[in-house]
Tab-separated table of C-alpha atoms and ligand atoms in Angstrom:
chain	number	residue	atom	x	y	z
A	1420	MET	CA	-155.590	167.233	129.059
A	1421	THR	CA	-152.802	165.470	130.306
A	1422	ALA	CA	-150.885	163.094	128.095
A	1423	GLY	CA	-150.667	159.594	128.818
A	1424	THR	CA	-148.792	156.215	127.663
A	1425	LEU	CA	-150.376	153.197	126.546
A	1426	LEU	CA	-148.343	150.301	126.938
A	1427	ARG	CA	-150.036	147.520	124.636
A	1428	ASN	CA	-149.601	143.632	124.839
A	1429	VAL	CA	-147.722	143.206	128.117
A	1430	ARG	CA	-147.728	140.186	130.390
A	1431	ILE	CA	-147.448	141.069	134.094
A	1432	PRO	CA	-145.457	138.967	136.276
A	1433	ASN	CA	-146.811	138.875	140.017
A	1434	PHE	CA	-143.576	138.435	142.586
A	1435	GLU	CA	-145.299	137.348	145.348
A	1436	GLU	CA	-147.559	134.784	143.651
A	1437	PHE	CA	-145.542	133.706	141.214
A	1438	SER	CA	-148.031	134.161	138.564
A	1439	VAL	CA	-148.059	135.826	134.969
A	1440	SER	CA	-151.065	137.943	133.702
A	1441	PRO	CA	-152.920	137.222	130.556
A	1442	LEU	CA	-151.991	139.621	127.914
A	1443	SER	CA	-152.906	143.495	128.519
A	1444	HIS	CA	-152.777	146.897	127.541
A	1445	VAL	CA	-151.571	149.166	130.728
A	1446	LEU	CA	-152.176	153.197	130.471
A	1447	ILE	CA	-150.068	155.316	132.465
A	1448	LYS	CA	-151.175	159.024	133.154
A	1449	ASP	CA	-149.731	161.739	135.481
A	1450	GLY	CA	-146.946	159.597	136.646
A	1451	ARG	CA	-149.010	156.342	137.629
A	1452	ILE	CA	-150.857	153.548	135.988
A	1453	SER	CA	-154.215	154.520	135.797
A	1454	GLY	CA	-155.658	151.605	134.289
A	1455	ILE	CA	-154.853	147.800	133.086
A	1456	ASP	CA	-157.317	145.735	130.536
A	1457	PRO	CA	-156.855	142.527	129.213
A	1458	ALA	CA	-156.105	142.566	125.394
A	1459	ARG	CA	-158.343	140.355	123.177
A	1460	PRO	CA	-157.552	136.865	123.142
A	1461	ASP	CA	-156.882	136.773	119.293
A	1462	THR	CA	-153.859	138.753	120.060
A	1463	ARG	CA	-152.075	136.295	122.010
A	1464	ASP	CA	-149.513	133.783	120.585
A	1465	ARG	CA	-150.789	130.095	121.922
A	1466	THR	CA	-147.360	128.919	122.135
A	1467	GLY	CA	-146.567	132.378	123.904
A	1468	ASP	CA	-142.987	132.294	122.431
A	1469	ARG	CA	-143.200	134.628	119.112
A	1470	VAL	CA	-146.112	137.115	119.817
A	1471	ARG	CA	-144.060	139.439	118.005
A	1472	ASP	CA	-144.994	138.184	114.503
A	1473	ASN	CA	-148.781	138.552	115.100
A	1474	ALA	CA	-149.124	141.252	117.294
A	1475	PRO	CA	-149.168	144.520	114.908
A	1476	ASP	CA	-151.738	142.959	112.665
A	1477	ASN	CA	-154.020	141.444	115.033
A	1478	ALA	CA	-153.627	143.582	118.106
A	1479	PRO	CA	-157.019	145.310	119.031
A	1480	ASP	CA	-157.809	148.907	118.165
A	1481	SER	CA	-157.628	150.719	121.022
A	1482	THR	CA	-159.275	153.935	119.599
A	1483	THR	CA	-162.637	152.306	119.472
A	1484	GLU	CA	-164.971	153.312	122.396
A	1485	GLY	CA	-166.517	150.963	124.198
A	1486	ALA	CA	-165.437	147.532	122.220
A	1487	PRO	CA	-164.893	144.525	124.222
A	1488	HIS	CA	-161.604	144.341	125.877
A	1489	SER	CA	-160.468	147.279	124.190
A	1490	ALA	CA	-157.524	149.186	125.919
A	1491	PRO	CA	-158.214	151.519	128.567
A	1492	ARG	CA	-158.482	155.197	127.583
A	1493	PRO	CA	-158.561	158.151	129.915
A	1494	VAL	CA	-161.953	159.902	130.829
A	1495	GLU	CA	-160.803	163.171	129.502
A	1496	GLU	CA	-159.099	162.069	126.228
A	1497	GLY	CA	-155.794	163.580	126.184
A	1498	PRO	CA	-152.956	162.790	123.481
A	1499	VAL	CA	-151.745	159.173	124.432
A	1500	THR	CA	-148.618	157.956	122.811
A	1501	GLU	CA	-148.624	154.063	122.224
A	1502	ILE	CA	-145.756	151.691	122.717
A	1503	GLU	CA	-146.396	148.150	121.072
A	1504	CYS	CA	-144.664	145.669	123.786
A	1505	ASP	CA	-145.235	142.696	121.535
A	1506	GLY	CA	-146.138	140.244	124.526
A	1507	GLY	CA	-143.255	141.508	126.490
A	1508	TYR	CA	-143.105	141.058	130.688
A	1509	LEU	CA	-143.735	144.415	132.328
A	1510	VAL	CA	-141.900	144.656	135.732
A	1511	PRO	CA	-141.360	147.546	138.074
A	1512	GLY	CA	-138.135	149.525	137.287
A	1513	CYS	CA	-135.806	148.396	139.725
A	1514	VAL	CA	-134.085	150.361	142.640
A	1515	ASN	CA	-130.312	150.970	143.361
A	1516	THR	CA	-130.375	151.688	147.013
A	1517	HIS	CA	-127.294	152.645	147.546
A	1518	ALA	CA	-124.658	154.310	144.998
A	1519	HIS	CA	-121.679	156.635	144.558
A	1520	THR	CA	-123.099	157.352	140.823
A	1521	ALA	CA	-120.181	159.902	139.678
A	1522	MET	CA	-117.677	156.741	140.516
A	1523	THR	CA	-118.204	155.500	136.991
A	1524	LEU	CA	-115.402	157.637	135.959
A	1525	LEU	CA	-113.349	155.720	138.117
A	1526	ARG	CA	-114.667	152.190	136.806
A	1527	GLY	CA	-111.725	149.505	136.356
A	1528	THR	CA	-109.188	151.739	138.287
A	1529	ALA	CA	-108.492	149.439	141.651
A	1530	GLU	CA	-108.852	146.067	140.872
A	1531	ASP	CA	-107.901	142.639	143.305
A	1532	LEU	CA	-107.177	145.069	146.206
A	1533	SER	CA	-107.818	144.826	149.910
A	1534	PRO	CA	-110.420	147.070	151.149
A	1535	GLU	CA	-107.509	149.118	152.560
A	1536	ASP	CA	-105.300	149.368	149.301
A	1537	TRP	CA	-108.417	149.877	147.554
A	1538	PHE	CA	-109.283	153.483	149.651
A	1539	ASN	CA	-105.789	154.720	150.661
A	1540	ARG	CA	-103.508	153.753	147.399
A	1541	ARG	CA	-106.221	154.059	144.660
A	1542	ILE	CA	-109.866	155.223	145.363
A	1543	TRP	CA	-109.229	158.308	147.921
A	1544	ILE	CA	-106.565	159.595	145.586
A	1545	TYR	CA	-108.200	159.562	142.396
A	1546	GLU	CA	-111.429	161.458	143.983
A	1547	LYS	CA	-109.145	164.098	145.004
A	1548	ASN	CA	-109.014	164.919	141.175
A	1549	LEU	CA	-112.662	165.175	140.552
A	1550	THR	CA	-114.228	168.327	139.447
A	1551	PRO	CA	-117.736	169.308	139.592
A	1552	GLU	CA	-118.070	168.855	135.946
A	1553	ASP	CA	-116.645	165.447	136.503
A	1554	VAL	CA	-119.246	164.815	138.686
A	1555	TYR	CA	-121.776	165.887	136.640
A	1556	LEU	CA	-120.796	163.698	133.930
A	1557	GLY	CA	-119.834	160.996	136.022
A	1558	THR	CA	-123.350	160.862	137.293
A	1559	LEU	CA	-124.896	161.620	133.825
A	1560	LEU	CA	-123.143	158.335	132.499
A	1561	GLY	CA	-124.268	156.127	135.643
A	1562	SER	CA	-127.643	157.402	135.376
A	1563	VAL	CA	-127.797	156.538	131.477
A	1564	GLU	CA	-126.435	153.268	132.280
A	1565	MET	CA	-128.876	152.515	134.891
A	1566	LEU	CA	-131.531	153.601	133.097
A	1567	CYS	CA	-130.660	151.437	129.907
A	1568	ASN	CA	-130.288	148.240	132.585
A	1569	GLY	CA	-133.810	148.845	134.065
A	1570	THR	CA	-133.144	150.676	136.899
A	1571	THR	CA	-135.257	153.363	137.508
A	1572	ALA	CA	-134.234	155.018	141.266
A	1573	VAL	CA	-131.077	155.424	142.465
A	1574	ALA	CA	-129.822	156.633	146.317
A	1575	ASP	CA	-126.742	158.690	145.669
A	1576	HIS	CA	-123.877	159.301	148.333
A	1577	TYR	CA	-121.553	161.453	147.118
A	1578	PHE	CA	-119.767	164.783	146.958
A	1579	MET	CA	-120.340	167.971	144.904
A	1580	MET	CA	-124.001	167.098	144.665
A	1581	GLU	CA	-125.579	169.857	143.007
A	1582	ASN	CA	-123.745	168.563	140.026
A	1583	ALA	CA	-124.994	165.265	140.163
A	1584	TYR	CA	-128.375	166.950	140.939
A	1585	ARG	CA	-128.190	168.453	137.275
A	1586	ALA	CA	-127.398	165.143	135.833
A	1587	TYR	CA	-130.201	163.561	137.756
A	1588	ARG	CA	-133.077	166.156	135.946
A	1589	GLU	CA	-131.337	165.781	132.760
A	1590	SER	CA	-131.546	162.041	132.603
A	1591	GLY	CA	-135.015	161.508	133.734
A	1592	ILE	CA	-134.010	159.260	136.408
A	1593	ARG	CA	-135.697	159.144	140.230
A	1594	ALA	CA	-133.131	159.645	142.449
A	1595	ASP	CA	-132.153	160.611	146.364
A	1596	CYS	CA	-129.148	162.807	146.496
A	1597	ALA	CA	-126.937	162.550	149.845
A	1598	PRO	CA	-123.909	164.853	149.831
A	1599	ALA	CA	-121.493	162.801	151.980
A	1600	VAL	CA	-119.243	164.384	154.764
A	1601	PHE	CA	-116.795	163.345	156.721
A	1602	GLY	CA	-116.393	164.234	160.669
A	1603	VAL	CA	-112.862	164.314	160.581
A	1604	GLY	CA	-110.456	166.171	158.988
A	1605	GLU	CA	-109.769	169.843	158.792
A	1606	PHE	CA	-112.814	170.756	156.491
A	1607	VAL	CA	-115.239	169.020	158.561
A	1608	GLU	CA	-117.149	172.361	159.489
A	1609	ALA	CA	-116.925	173.735	155.743
A	1610	GLU	CA	-117.944	170.393	154.059
A	1611	LEU	CA	-120.939	170.275	156.563
A	1612	GLN	CA	-122.200	173.977	156.129
A	1613	ARG	CA	-121.716	173.268	152.268
A	1614	SER	CA	-123.853	169.943	152.137
A	1615	LEU	CA	-126.624	171.963	154.364
A	1616	GLU	CA	-126.728	174.783	151.772
A	1617	PHE	CA	-127.413	172.075	149.093
A	1618	LEU	CA	-129.977	170.749	150.786
A	1619	ARG	CA	-131.964	174.191	151.625
A	1620	GLU	CA	-131.598	174.859	148.092
A	1621	PHE	CA	-132.716	171.507	146.515
A	1622	ARG	CA	-134.962	169.900	149.021
A	1623	ASN	CA	-138.144	171.167	147.145
A	1624	LYS	CA	-137.255	171.686	143.874
A	1625	ASP	CA	-138.356	168.439	141.841
A	1626	ASP	CA	-140.607	166.069	143.046
A	1627	ARG	CA	-138.753	162.966	141.360
A	1628	ILE	CA	-135.083	164.198	143.222
A	1629	THR	CA	-135.248	164.097	146.819
A	1630	VAL	CA	-132.419	165.258	149.099
A	1631	SER	CA	-131.119	163.369	152.348
A	1632	LEU	CA	-128.504	164.137	154.698
A	1633	GLY	CA	-125.146	161.716	154.297
A	1634	PRO	CA	-122.313	161.221	156.832
A	1635	HIS	CA	-119.947	158.837	155.702
A	1636	SER	CA	-119.907	156.486	158.483
A	1637	PRO	CA	-119.330	155.772	162.148
A	1638	TYR	CA	-115.774	155.182	161.612
A	1639	LEU	CA	-115.354	158.763	160.263
A	1640	CYS	CA	-117.724	160.658	162.093
A	1641	PRO	CA	-117.450	160.903	165.600
A	1642	GLU	CA	-120.401	160.524	167.978
A	1643	SER	CA	-120.624	164.180	168.415
A	1644	PHE	CA	-120.898	164.676	164.817
A	1645	LEU	CA	-123.534	161.981	164.293
A	1646	GLN	CA	-125.668	163.794	166.709
A	1647	ARG	CA	-125.442	167.015	164.989
A	1648	VAL	CA	-126.130	165.703	161.614
A	1649	ALA	CA	-129.192	163.947	163.597
A	1650	SER	CA	-130.682	167.237	164.760
A	1651	TYR	CA	-130.439	168.419	161.486
A	1652	ALA	CA	-132.394	165.877	159.959
A	1653	ASP	CA	-134.944	166.780	162.717
A	1654	GLU	CA	-134.837	170.577	161.887
A	1655	MET	CA	-135.043	170.331	158.151
A	1656	GLY	CA	-137.270	166.742	158.119
A	1657	LEU	CA	-134.918	164.993	155.937
A	1658	ARG	CA	-133.955	161.284	156.109
A	1659	MET	CA	-130.340	160.183	156.512
A	1660	HIS	CA	-127.960	157.980	154.563
A	1661	ILE	CA	-124.855	156.325	155.907
A	1662	HIS	CA	-122.186	153.721	155.755
A	1663	VAL	CA	-122.273	150.776	158.597
A	1664	SER	CA	-121.011	147.549	159.659
A	1665	GLU	CA	-119.218	146.872	156.289
A	1666	THR	CA	-116.550	144.604	157.527
A	1667	ARG	CA	-116.187	142.137	160.473
A	1668	SER	CA	-113.022	144.258	161.513
A	1669	GLN	CA	-114.984	147.402	161.418
A	1670	VAL	CA	-117.362	146.077	163.985
A	1671	GLU	CA	-114.931	144.481	166.118
A	1672	LYS	CA	-112.835	147.319	166.118
A	1673	SER	CA	-115.744	149.694	167.516
A	1674	ILE	CA	-116.660	147.120	170.059
A	1675	ARG	CA	-113.225	147.014	171.414
A	1676	GLU	CA	-113.145	150.695	171.649
A	1677	THR	CA	-116.486	151.732	172.492
A	1678	GLY	CA	-117.852	148.390	173.883
A	1679	ARG	CA	-120.966	148.676	171.146
A	1680	THR	CA	-121.207	147.992	167.633
A	1681	PRO	CA	-121.772	150.360	165.030
A	1682	VAL	CA	-125.073	150.418	164.637
A	1683	GLN	CA	-125.780	150.672	167.987
A	1684	ILE	CA	-123.827	154.187	168.065
A	1685	LEU	CA	-126.304	154.892	165.182
A	1686	TYR	CA	-129.017	153.893	167.084
A	1687	ASP	CA	-127.173	156.043	170.260
A	1688	THR	CA	-127.005	159.212	168.575
A	1689	GLY	CA	-130.324	159.424	166.822
A	1690	VAL	CA	-128.977	158.786	163.337
A	1691	LEU	CA	-130.936	155.224	163.344
A	1692	ARG	CA	-134.323	156.039	163.062
A	1693	SER	CA	-137.479	155.490	160.520
A	1694	GLY	CA	-136.478	156.331	156.864
A	1695	THR	CA	-132.745	156.220	157.582
A	1696	ILE	CA	-130.912	154.326	154.640
A	1697	LEU	CA	-128.149	151.791	155.965
A	1698	ALA	CA	-125.648	151.026	153.434
A	1699	HIS	CA	-124.280	147.600	154.278
A	1700	ALA	CA	-124.968	146.659	157.549
A	1701	TYR	CA	-123.617	143.681	156.277
A	1702	TYR	CA	-122.220	142.666	159.579
A	1703	ALA	CA	-124.935	143.473	161.620
A	1704	GLU	CA	-125.879	141.175	164.685
A	1705	GLU	CA	-129.045	139.670	165.774
A	1706	HIS	CA	-129.661	142.760	168.479
A	1707	ASP	CA	-128.638	145.129	165.234
A	1708	PHE	CA	-131.479	143.788	163.228
A	1709	SER	CA	-133.859	144.089	166.078
A	1710	LEU	CA	-132.924	147.917	166.345
A	1711	ILE	CA	-133.065	148.066	162.778
A	1712	HIS	CA	-136.427	147.040	162.579
A	1713	SER	CA	-137.868	148.661	165.743
A	1714	VAL	CA	-137.065	151.971	164.169
A	1715	GLY	CA	-137.787	151.126	160.560
A	1716	ALA	CA	-134.745	151.976	159.076
A	1717	GLY	CA	-133.681	149.753	155.675
A	1718	VAL	CA	-130.720	148.351	154.569
A	1719	ALA	CA	-128.951	148.542	151.127
A	1720	HIS	CA	-127.360	145.200	150.279
A	1721	CYS	CA	-124.151	145.264	147.760
A	1722	ALA	CA	-123.559	141.631	147.158
A	1723	LYS	CA	-121.156	141.957	144.249
A	1724	THR	CA	-119.021	144.612	145.973
A	1725	TYR	CA	-118.744	142.269	149.257
A	1726	MET	CA	-117.672	139.519	146.908
A	1727	LYS	CA	-115.125	141.263	145.132
A	1728	PHE	CA	-113.417	141.989	148.395
A	1729	ALA	CA	-113.643	138.179	148.932
A	1730	ASP	CA	-115.972	138.762	151.885
A	1731	PHE	CA	-118.490	136.082	151.805
A	1732	HIS	CA	-120.937	136.143	154.896
A	1733	ASP	CA	-124.686	135.042	155.562
A	1734	PHE	CA	-126.105	138.241	155.246
A	1735	LEU	CA	-129.131	137.868	153.288
A	1736	PRO	CA	-130.540	134.945	155.019
A	1737	ARG	CA	-130.155	136.556	158.483
A	1738	ALA	CA	-131.585	139.966	157.572
A	1739	ARG	CA	-134.525	138.523	155.308
A	1740	ALA	CA	-135.199	136.543	158.552
A	1741	SER	CA	-135.082	139.602	160.902
A	1742	GLY	CA	-137.941	141.205	158.632
A	1743	VAL	CA	-136.000	144.450	158.199
A	1744	PRO	CA	-136.526	145.993	154.667
A	1745	VAL	CA	-133.697	145.039	152.176
A	1746	GLY	CA	-132.661	146.680	148.946
A	1747	LEU	CA	-130.070	146.221	146.398
A	1748	GLY	CA	-127.353	148.584	145.525
A	1749	THR	CA	-124.101	148.810	143.131
A	1750	ASP	CA	-121.980	150.855	145.804
A	1751	GLY	CA	-119.541	152.607	143.308
A	1752	ALA	CA	-118.885	151.252	139.736
A	1753	ALA	CA	-115.201	151.448	141.095
A	1754	SER	CA	-116.052	148.167	143.333
A	1755	ASN	CA	-119.056	147.339	141.397
A	1756	ASN	CA	-118.100	148.189	138.091
A	1757	THR	CA	-121.432	148.087	136.501
A	1758	MET	CA	-124.555	149.952	137.868
A	1759	ASN	CA	-126.845	146.941	137.249
A	1760	ILE	CA	-129.321	145.833	139.808
A	1761	PHE	CA	-130.588	142.630	137.945
A	1762	GLU	CA	-126.906	141.671	138.207
A	1763	VAL	CA	-126.892	142.849	141.938
A	1764	ALA	CA	-129.226	140.589	142.338
A	1765	ARG	CA	-128.025	137.422	140.940
A	1766	ASP	CA	-124.812	137.703	142.704
A	1767	ALA	CA	-127.005	137.890	146.252
A	1768	ALA	CA	-128.309	134.873	145.441
A	1769	LEU	CA	-125.023	133.266	144.436
A	1770	LEU	CA	-123.627	135.055	147.528
A	1771	ALA	CA	-126.392	133.726	150.051
A	1772	LYS	CA	-125.526	130.334	148.574
A	1773	ALA	CA	-121.726	130.383	149.112
A	1774	ALA	CA	-121.819	131.868	152.715
A	1775	THR	CA	-124.134	128.958	153.334
A	1776	ALA	CA	-122.474	126.281	151.390
A	1777	SER	CA	-126.334	125.598	150.939
A	1778	PRO	CA	-127.946	125.782	147.311
A	1779	GLU	CA	-130.889	126.427	149.067
A	1780	ALA	CA	-130.028	129.567	150.402
A	1781	GLY	CA	-131.052	132.744	148.563
A	1782	PRO	CA	-134.197	131.265	146.678
A	1783	LEU	CA	-135.795	133.208	143.834
A	1784	SER	CA	-138.743	134.036	146.325
A	1785	GLN	CA	-136.285	135.764	148.665
A	1786	VAL	CA	-134.415	137.550	145.962
A	1787	LEU	CA	-136.551	138.757	143.221
A	1788	PRO	CA	-138.114	141.074	145.499
A	1789	LEU	CA	-135.313	143.045	146.600
A	1790	LEU	CA	-135.162	144.354	142.933
A	1791	PHE	CA	-138.045	146.585	143.869
A	1792	GLY	CA	-137.409	146.506	147.567
A	1793	GLY	CA	-135.243	149.775	147.885
A	1794	GLY	CA	-138.582	151.765	147.043
A	1795	GLN	CA	-139.927	150.885	150.674
A	1796	VAL	CA	-136.249	151.645	151.838
A	1797	LEU	CA	-136.239	155.065	149.928
A	1798	GLY	CA	-140.084	155.526	151.387
A	1799	ILE	CA	-141.677	156.022	147.393
A	1800	GLU	CA	-145.248	155.504	147.997
A	1801	ASN	CA	-146.909	152.802	145.611
A	1802	TYR	CA	-143.514	151.857	144.735
A	1803	GLY	CA	-142.873	148.250	143.276
A	1804	THR	CA	-146.196	146.589	141.746
A	1805	ILE	CA	-147.898	147.159	138.711
A	1806	CYS	CA	-151.290	147.936	139.482
A	1807	PRO	CA	-153.616	151.003	139.264
A	1808	GLY	CA	-152.423	153.691	141.143
A	1809	ALA	CA	-148.787	152.537	141.341
A	1810	VAL	CA	-145.971	154.612	140.535
A	1811	ALA	CA	-145.234	154.676	136.871
A	1812	ASP	CA	-141.680	153.474	137.005
A	1813	CYS	CA	-141.363	150.123	135.140
A	1814	VAL	CA	-139.706	148.482	132.514
A	1815	VAL	CA	-140.575	146.031	129.382
A	1816	LEU	CA	-138.573	143.207	129.320
A	1817	SER	CA	-138.521	141.241	125.963
A	1818	CYS	CA	-137.646	137.559	125.400
A	1819	ASP	CA	-136.638	137.377	121.868
A	1820	THR	CA	-132.929	136.419	122.842
A	1821	PRO	CA	-131.395	132.830	122.816
A	1822	ASN	CA	-130.774	133.611	126.603
A	1823	MET	CA	-134.282	133.862	127.694
A	1824	GLN	CA	-135.446	130.815	125.868
A	1825	PRO	CA	-137.477	128.392	125.779
A	1826	GLY	CA	-139.046	130.502	128.638
A	1827	HIS	CA	-139.997	127.746	131.202
A	1828	ASP	CA	-140.162	130.041	134.163
A	1829	ILE	CA	-140.019	133.743	133.292
A	1830	PHE	CA	-139.123	133.912	136.983
A	1831	ALA	CA	-135.771	132.004	136.902
A	1832	ASP	CA	-135.142	133.969	133.413
A	1833	ILE	CA	-135.041	137.170	134.946
A	1834	LEU	CA	-132.450	136.240	138.151
A	1835	TYR	CA	-130.287	134.112	136.312
A	1836	SER	CA	-130.564	134.516	132.351
A	1837	LEU	CA	-131.430	138.390	131.664
A	1838	SER	CA	-128.885	140.725	130.087
A	1839	ASP	CA	-129.069	144.404	129.217
A	1840	ARG	CA	-130.268	143.363	125.640
A	1841	ASN	CA	-133.741	142.370	127.071
A	1842	ILE	CA	-134.415	145.478	128.315
A	1843	ARG	CA	-136.824	147.162	126.044
A	1844	THR	CA	-138.598	149.985	127.426
A	1845	VAL	CA	-138.022	151.975	130.568
A	1846	ILE	CA	-140.509	154.355	132.027
A	1847	VAL	CA	-140.209	156.939	134.937
A	1848	ASP	CA	-142.454	158.772	136.477
A	1849	GLY	CA	-144.552	158.259	133.388
A	1850	LEU	CA	-142.240	159.518	130.866
A	1851	HIS	CA	-140.522	157.196	128.499
A	1852	CYS	CA	-136.408	157.393	129.082
A	1853	VAL	CA	-135.215	154.322	127.060
A	1854	GLN	CA	-136.564	152.420	124.023
A	1855	ASP	CA	-134.520	149.346	122.810
A	1856	GLY	CA	-131.162	150.310	124.510
A	1857	ARG	CA	-131.128	153.882	123.602
A	1858	HIS	CA	-131.569	156.771	126.036
A	1859	LEU	CA	-133.905	158.890	123.917
A	1860	THR	CA	-132.684	162.315	124.909
A	1861	VAL	CA	-129.270	161.959	126.227
A	1862	ASP	CA	-126.439	162.382	123.649
A	1863	THR	CA	-124.364	159.249	124.934
A	1864	GLU	CA	-121.967	159.711	121.713
A	1865	ALA	CA	-120.860	162.944	123.022
A	1866	LEU	CA	-121.235	161.837	126.485
A	1867	TYR	CA	-119.146	158.560	126.209
A	1868	ARG	CA	-116.121	161.098	123.997
A	1869	GLU	CA	-116.304	163.700	127.185
A	1870	VAL	CA	-115.794	160.909	129.809
A	1871	SER	CA	-112.711	159.565	127.685
A	1872	GLU	CA	-110.976	163.039	127.995
A	1873	ARG	CA	-110.824	162.805	131.422
A	1874	LYS	CA	-109.466	159.566	132.089
A	1875	SER	CA	-105.626	160.711	132.333
A	1876	TYR	CA	-106.530	163.848	134.515
A	1877	ILE	CA	-108.416	161.810	136.961
A	1878	MET	CA	-105.464	159.569	137.188
A	1879	ARG	CA	-103.080	161.902	138.376
A	1880	HIS	CA	-101.252	160.862	141.620
A	1881	HIS	CA	-101.019	162.962	144.531
A	1882	ASP	CA	-98.792	162.531	147.769
A	1883	GLY	CA	-101.861	160.889	150.021
A	1884	PRO	CA	-105.429	160.424	150.008
A	1885	MET	CA	-108.388	162.518	150.831
A	1886	GLN	CA	-109.058	160.051	154.262
A	1887	VAL	CA	-107.012	157.104	155.657
A	1888	TYR	CA	-109.053	153.884	155.740
A	1889	ASP	CA	-107.266	151.595	158.993
A	1890	THR	CA	-110.303	149.993	160.486
B	2183	LIG	ZN1	-120.606	153.306	149.912
């Protein structure tokens, strides 16, 4: 017998047709959505705005075998946990397609700076202070934050990944771990070997947590190094996750020095291939988009980070027109401040409008699918829809707050009005992780105390950064 979860009285928005299902019951079993049945009509408030008051008394009896419109039950009766959702909206969990999760510990330490000063005078100095335990704590904090704001999967690119892995196991979030390696500096070989050891040890340990190779970027990895990483990807059957074409100056410098764009260099070295996650590609050119599309790679768009660096560019309309798969990312909390994909989606829409000076740019139909688009970029099958057989990574949104009333258009409300207070229930891989803003297993009070105690140690200054950013 397998335990199941029954979400009672949800409405399911369809992000392709922009329609909403009747009130339904959804059964989750073995990490998948196994059945969706309509709830009895009398459980639905006719105005749709105060379902909560009449749901418990009038809700259908899901234990009545064969009753008309009864909730679906597993064929082999196992224990089923029922969660009353009071007419909330059931949506797929958001995907954070590019993050440095442990950087939650550096939140708020580098504001109002150019990218050069942000890296060289702050972040790459503070990061030298981080211990393995800090990476664990920062990743656990970021994971709890993501789950509580409706993000159920993350592609993480960072250091000391065995400690991040431990945090992902504990938090319950779905994750891909790419140990970051620089291709320059005195520790290149040692870092590369250490990352390979991590990948070999953790590659098949947990279905929920995958691993990838994580070369940092073309500007900090020579072509010979990128070729080596690509050959390891072949050998181990793993994907790659890398930064590319983040700023206009990076692309201009690459063309000046090599005659090629950074994306072209990734293609030439074998790094750009099916399944590769490209963080940013913000200044990808038309030919770059063609290359990305032709190989089947995907892009993580981190709109809030770009706007904080005062870098407004029409990436999104061009990327969507090119057909490349796009997901949203938070990058690290030192630039993005939060780990909230709903917020990044809102910023992506605003950035598209500002960069093109057109209010019609970044419409709901273009931006809302990006919330879950990272599922395709990460190669998670059957992700991002609510239907039988789909991965049971999902979120129930409640609308009983002023910011979601009166509820003319749930799609507009999700993009432009939603706050963390509307995240009611979060389920990952069929397991209930968050209820009413509270993580159900992590002791968050103790966690907040521990990360607070690390603040002064992390802010110590050294003589120089771990690398030099000069693009
Ligand atoms: Zn990044």
